[in-house]
Amino acid sequence: MREEQTIKESLRVFYNQDAQRRNESSSEPWKLTERTRFLEELQQQGIGKDFLELGAGTGKDSLYFQEQGFTVTAIDLSPAMVELCKEKQLNAHVMDFTQRELPPETFDAVYAFNSLLHTPKKELSLVLTNVHRVLKPKGFFYLGVYGGNEFEGVWQEDWAEPKRFFAYYTDKALLEIVTDVFELVYFRQVVVERGVGFHFQSLMLRKS
């Protein structure tokens, strides 16, 4: 448990100090495409409007979904990130998504874009179970992470200080874990500049 707390404390330190830079930066076009794709899937499915973002960061994606008519709740480990979310008039909270703080069957959709890649592998099943718990029946979950290779630990080539903890999975390993909890709607690889053997893993999942 102490190891997990140290990881989270280090992440909180980095994202607190990097919050303003991220708030002023522009999102890469492929990330906007992924966001739009999830929105379109939700609209086609006629999904309800209660929406949760895990690891919301500065709140840019949460604001986008709110502007599309969703009732958004944004959570993040970083108090500085949550303050930036609140400045955008978002319902935002400092929260660890390994904890069972949210009531069950509250949300029609949950969105986690490049946040669960900081979750230790032994905690991922717990997080997925918590997402399943807070989703309404037939609710949808977008999971997007970098992966393609197996890795867990502090990434020594990371540009950030303090260097961040990452957990990466092969496609096969990730799919095995998530389909123990959810029904797979789609999985696709997005080619990104992340290093040899890496890509972005884009998944849409349904609560069964």
CSV table of C-alpha atoms in Angstrom, one decimal:
chain,number,residue,atom,x,y,z
A,1,MET,CA,0.0,0.0,0.0
A,2,ARG,CA,2.8,2.4,0.8
A,3,GLU,CA,4.3,1.9,-2.6
A,4,GLU,CA,1.0,2.9,-4.3
A,5,GLN,CA,0.8,6.0,-2.1
A,6,THR,CA,4.3,7.0,-3.0
A,7,ILE,CA,3.5,6.6,-6.7
A,8,LYS,CA,0.3,8.8,-6.3
A,9,GLU,CA,2.1,11.4,-4.3
A,10,SER,CA,4.8,11.7,-6.9
A,11,LEU,CA,2.2,12.0,-9.7
A,12,ARG,CA,0.3,14.6,-7.7
A,13,VAL,CA,3.5,16.7,-7.3
A,14,PHE,CA,4.3,16.6,-11.0
A,15,TYR,CA,0.8,17.3,-12.3
A,16,ASN,CA,0.3,20.2,-9.8
A,17,GLN,CA,3.4,21.9,-11.1
A,18,ASP,CA,2.6,21.2,-14.7
A,19,ALA,CA,-1.1,22.2,-14.6
A,20,GLN,CA,-0.8,25.7,-16.0
A,21,ARG,CA,1.5,24.6,-18.9
A,22,ARG,CA,-1.0,21.9,-19.9
A,23,ASN,CA,-3.9,24.3,-19.6
A,24,GLU,CA,-2.3,26.6,-22.1
A,25,SER,CA,-1.2,23.9,-24.6
A,26,SER,CA,-3.2,22.5,-27.5
A,27,SER,CA,-4.4,18.9,-27.9
A,28,GLU,CA,-2.9,16.8,-30.7
A,29,PRO,CA,-5.4,16.3,-33.6
A,30,TRP,CA,-5.6,12.5,-33.1
A,31,LYS,CA,-6.7,13.0,-29.5
A,32,LEU,CA,-9.5,15.3,-30.6
A,33,THR,CA,-10.5,12.6,-33.2
A,34,GLU,CA,-10.7,10.0,-30.4
A,35,ARG,CA,-12.8,12.3,-28.3
A,36,THR,CA,-15.2,13.0,-31.2
A,37,ARG,CA,-15.5,9.3,-32.0
A,38,PHE,CA,-16.6,8.4,-28.5
A,39,LEU,CA,-19.2,11.3,-28.6
A,40,GLU,CA,-20.6,10.0,-31.8
A,41,GLU,CA,-20.8,6.5,-30.5
A,42,LEU,CA,-22.7,7.7,-27.4
A,43,GLN,CA,-25.1,9.7,-29.6
A,44,GLN,CA,-25.7,6.8,-31.9
A,45,GLN,CA,-26.4,4.5,-28.9
A,46,GLY,CA,-28.8,7.1,-27.5
A,47,ILE,CA,-27.0,7.0,-24.2
A,48,GLY,CA,-28.0,9.2,-21.3
A,49,LYS,CA,-26.3,12.4,-20.2
A,50,ASP,CA,-24.6,11.6,-16.8
A,51,PHE,CA,-20.9,11.6,-17.6
A,52,LEU,CA,-17.8,11.0,-15.5
A,53,GLU,CA,-14.2,11.7,-16.5
A,54,LEU,CA,-11.4,9.9,-14.6
A,55,GLY,CA,-8.1,11.8,-14.5
A,56,ALA,CA,-9.7,14.9,-16.0
A,57,GLY,CA,-6.6,17.0,-15.9
A,58,THR,CA,-7.2,20.6,-16.9
A,59,GLY,CA,-10.8,19.8,-17.8
A,60,LYS,CA,-10.6,20.4,-21.6
A,61,ASP,CA,-12.3,17.1,-22.5
A,62,SER,CA,-14.9,17.4,-19.7
A,63,LEU,CA,-15.8,20.9,-20.9
A,64,TYR,CA,-16.2,19.6,-24.4
A,65,PHE,CA,-18.7,17.0,-23.3
A,66,GLN,CA,-20.5,19.5,-21.1
A,67,GLU,CA,-20.9,21.8,-24.1
A,68,GLN,CA,-22.4,18.8,-25.9
A,69,GLY,CA,-25.2,18.6,-23.3
A,70,PHE,CA,-23.8,16.1,-20.8
A,71,THR,CA,-23.9,16.6,-17.1
A,72,VAL,CA,-20.3,16.1,-16.3
A,73,THR,CA,-18.4,15.2,-13.1
A,74,ALA,CA,-14.6,15.5,-13.4
A,75,ILE,CA,-12.2,13.9,-10.9
A,76,ASP,CA,-8.4,14.0,-10.7
A,77,LEU,CA,-5.7,13.4,-8.1
A,78,SER,CA,-4.2,16.8,-8.6
A,79,PRO,CA,-5.7,19.7,-6.7
A,80,ALA,CA,-4.2,22.2,-9.2
A,81,MET,CA,-5.9,20.4,-12.0
A,82,VAL,CA,-9.2,20.3,-10.2
A,83,GLU,CA,-9.0,24.1,-9.7
A,84,LEU,CA,-8.5,24.6,-13.4
A,85,CYS,CA,-11.6,22.4,-14.0
A,86,LYS,CA,-13.6,24.5,-11.6
A,87,GLU,CA,-12.5,27.7,-13.4
A,88,LYS,CA,-14.3,26.2,-16.5
A,89,GLN,CA,-17.5,25.8,-14.4
A,90,LEU,CA,-17.1,22.1,-14.1
A,91,ASN,CA,-18.3,19.9,-11.2
A,92,ALA,CA,-14.8,18.8,-10.2
A,93,HIS,CA,-13.4,16.9,-7.2
A,94,VAL,CA,-10.0,15.7,-6.0
A,95,MET,CA,-10.5,12.0,-5.9
A,96,ASP,CA,-8.6,8.7,-6.2
A,97,PHE,CA,-10.5,6.4,-8.5
A,98,THR,CA,-9.3,3.3,-6.7
A,99,GLN,CA,-11.7,4.4,-3.9
A,100,ARG,CA,-15.4,3.7,-3.7
A,101,GLU,CA,-16.5,7.3,-3.1
A,102,LEU,CA,-19.1,7.6,-5.9
A,103,PRO,CA,-22.6,6.1,-5.5
A,104,PRO,CA,-23.4,3.0,-7.7
A,105,GLU,CA,-25.2,3.2,-11.0
A,106,THR,CA,-24.8,7.0,-11.3
A,107,PHE,CA,-23.3,7.5,-14.7
A,108,ASP,CA,-24.3,6.7,-18.3
A,109,ALA,CA,-20.7,7.1,-19.6
A,110,VAL,CA,-17.2,7.1,-18.1
A,111,TYR,CA,-14.2,8.5,-19.9
A,112,ALA,CA,-10.5,7.8,-19.1
A,113,PHE,CA,-8.1,9.2,-21.6
A,114,ASN,CA,-4.5,8.6,-20.7
A,115,SER,CA,-5.1,8.5,-17.0
A,116,LEU,CA,-5.2,4.8,-16.1
A,117,LEU,CA,-1.7,4.3,-17.6
A,118,HIS,CA,-0.5,5.6,-14.2
A,119,THR,CA,-2.4,2.8,-12.3
A,120,PRO,CA,-0.3,0.0,-10.9
A,121,LYS,CA,-1.2,-3.3,-12.5
A,122,LYS,CA,-2.3,-4.9,-9.3
A,123,GLU,CA,-4.9,-2.0,-8.9
A,124,LEU,CA,-6.3,-2.0,-12.5
A,125,SER,CA,-8.9,-4.7,-11.8
A,126,LEU,CA,-10.1,-2.7,-8.8
A,127,VAL,CA,-10.4,0.5,-10.9
A,128,LEU,CA,-12.3,-1.4,-13.6
A,129,THR,CA,-14.7,-2.9,-11.0
A,130,ASN,CA,-15.3,0.6,-9.6
A,131,VAL,CA,-16.1,1.9,-13.0
A,132,HIS,CA,-18.5,-0.9,-13.6
A,133,ARG,CA,-20.1,-0.2,-10.2
A,134,VAL,CA,-20.8,3.5,-10.9
A,135,LEU,CA,-22.1,2.9,-14.5
A,136,LYS,CA,-25.8,2.5,-15.0
A,137,PRO,CA,-26.9,-0.7,-16.7
A,138,LYS,CA,-25.7,-0.8,-20.4
A,139,GLY,CA,-23.5,2.3,-19.7
A,140,PHE,CA,-20.4,2.9,-21.7
A,141,PHE,CA,-16.7,3.3,-20.8
A,142,TYR,CA,-14.0,4.8,-23.0
A,143,LEU,CA,-10.5,3.6,-22.1
A,144,GLY,CA,-7.5,5.1,-23.9
A,145,VAL,CA,-3.9,4.3,-23.0
A,146,TYR,CA,-0.5,4.0,-24.5
A,147,GLY,CA,0.7,0.4,-24.8
A,148,GLY,CA,1.8,-2.3,-27.1
A,149,ASN,CA,4.7,-3.5,-24.9
A,150,GLU,CA,4.7,-4.8,-21.3
A,151,PHE,CA,6.2,-2.4,-18.8
A,152,GLU,CA,5.6,-1.3,-15.2
A,153,GLY,CA,7.6,1.2,-13.2
A,154,VAL,CA,9.1,4.7,-13.3
A,155,TRP,CA,9.9,5.6,-16.9
A,156,GLN,CA,13.6,6.6,-16.8
A,157,GLU,CA,13.4,8.3,-20.2
A,158,ASP,CA,10.5,10.5,-19.0
A,159,TRP,CA,11.0,14.2,-19.5
A,160,ALA,CA,9.0,15.0,-16.4
A,161,GLU,CA,10.5,15.7,-12.9
A,162,PRO,CA,9.7,13.8,-10.8
A,163,LYS,CA,9.7,11.0,-13.4
A,164,ARG,CA,6.4,9.3,-13.6
A,165,PHE,CA,5.2,5.8,-13.0
A,166,PHE,CA,3.6,4.0,-16.0
A,167,ALA,CA,2.0,0.7,-16.6
A,168,TYR,CA,1.8,-0.5,-20.2
A,169,TYR,CA,0.2,-3.7,-21.6
A,170,THR,CA,0.3,-5.6,-24.8
A,171,ASP,CA,-3.0,-5.6,-26.7
A,172,LYS,CA,-3.7,-9.2,-25.8
A,173,ALA,CA,-3.0,-8.6,-22.0
A,174,LEU,CA,-5.1,-5.5,-21.8
A,175,LEU,CA,-8.1,-7.0,-23.7
A,176,GLU,CA,-8.0,-10.1,-21.4
A,177,ILE,CA,-8.2,-7.8,-18.3
A,178,VAL,CA,-11.0,-5.5,-19.5
A,179,THR,CA,-13.2,-8.2,-21.0
A,180,ASP,CA,-13.3,-9.9,-17.6
A,181,VAL,CA,-15.4,-7.0,-16.4
A,182,PHE,CA,-16.9,-5.4,-19.6
A,183,GLU,CA,-18.3,-6.3,-23.0
A,184,LEU,CA,-16.0,-5.0,-25.7
A,185,VAL,CA,-17.7,-2.7,-28.2
A,186,TYR,CA,-14.5,-1.8,-30.2
A,187,PHE,CA,-10.8,-1.9,-29.9
A,188,ARG,CA,-8.4,-0.1,-32.3
A,189,GLN,CA,-4.8,0.9,-32.4
A,190,VAL,CA,-3.8,4.5,-33.1
A,191,VAL,CA,-0.3,5.1,-34.4
A,192,VAL,CA,1.5,7.7,-32.4
A,193,GLU,CA,5.2,8.7,-31.9
A,194,ARG,CA,5.8,6.9,-28.6
A,195,GLY,CA,8.7,4.6,-29.3
A,196,VAL,CA,9.3,1.3,-31.0
A,197,GLY,CA,6.5,-1.1,-30.4
A,198,PHE,CA,4.2,1.4,-28.8
A,199,HIS,CA,0.8,2.7,-30.0
A,200,PHE,CA,-2.4,4.1,-28.5
A,201,GLN,CA,-5.0,1.6,-27.4
A,202,SER,CA,-8.5,2.9,-27.9
A,203,LEU,CA,-11.3,0.9,-26.3
A,204,MET,CA,-15.1,1.4,-26.0
A,205,LEU,CA,-16.6,-1.0,-23.4
A,206,ARG,CA,-20.2,-1.6,-22.2
A,207,LYS,CA,-21.4,-2.6,-18.8
A,208,SER,CA,-23.0,-6.0,-19.4
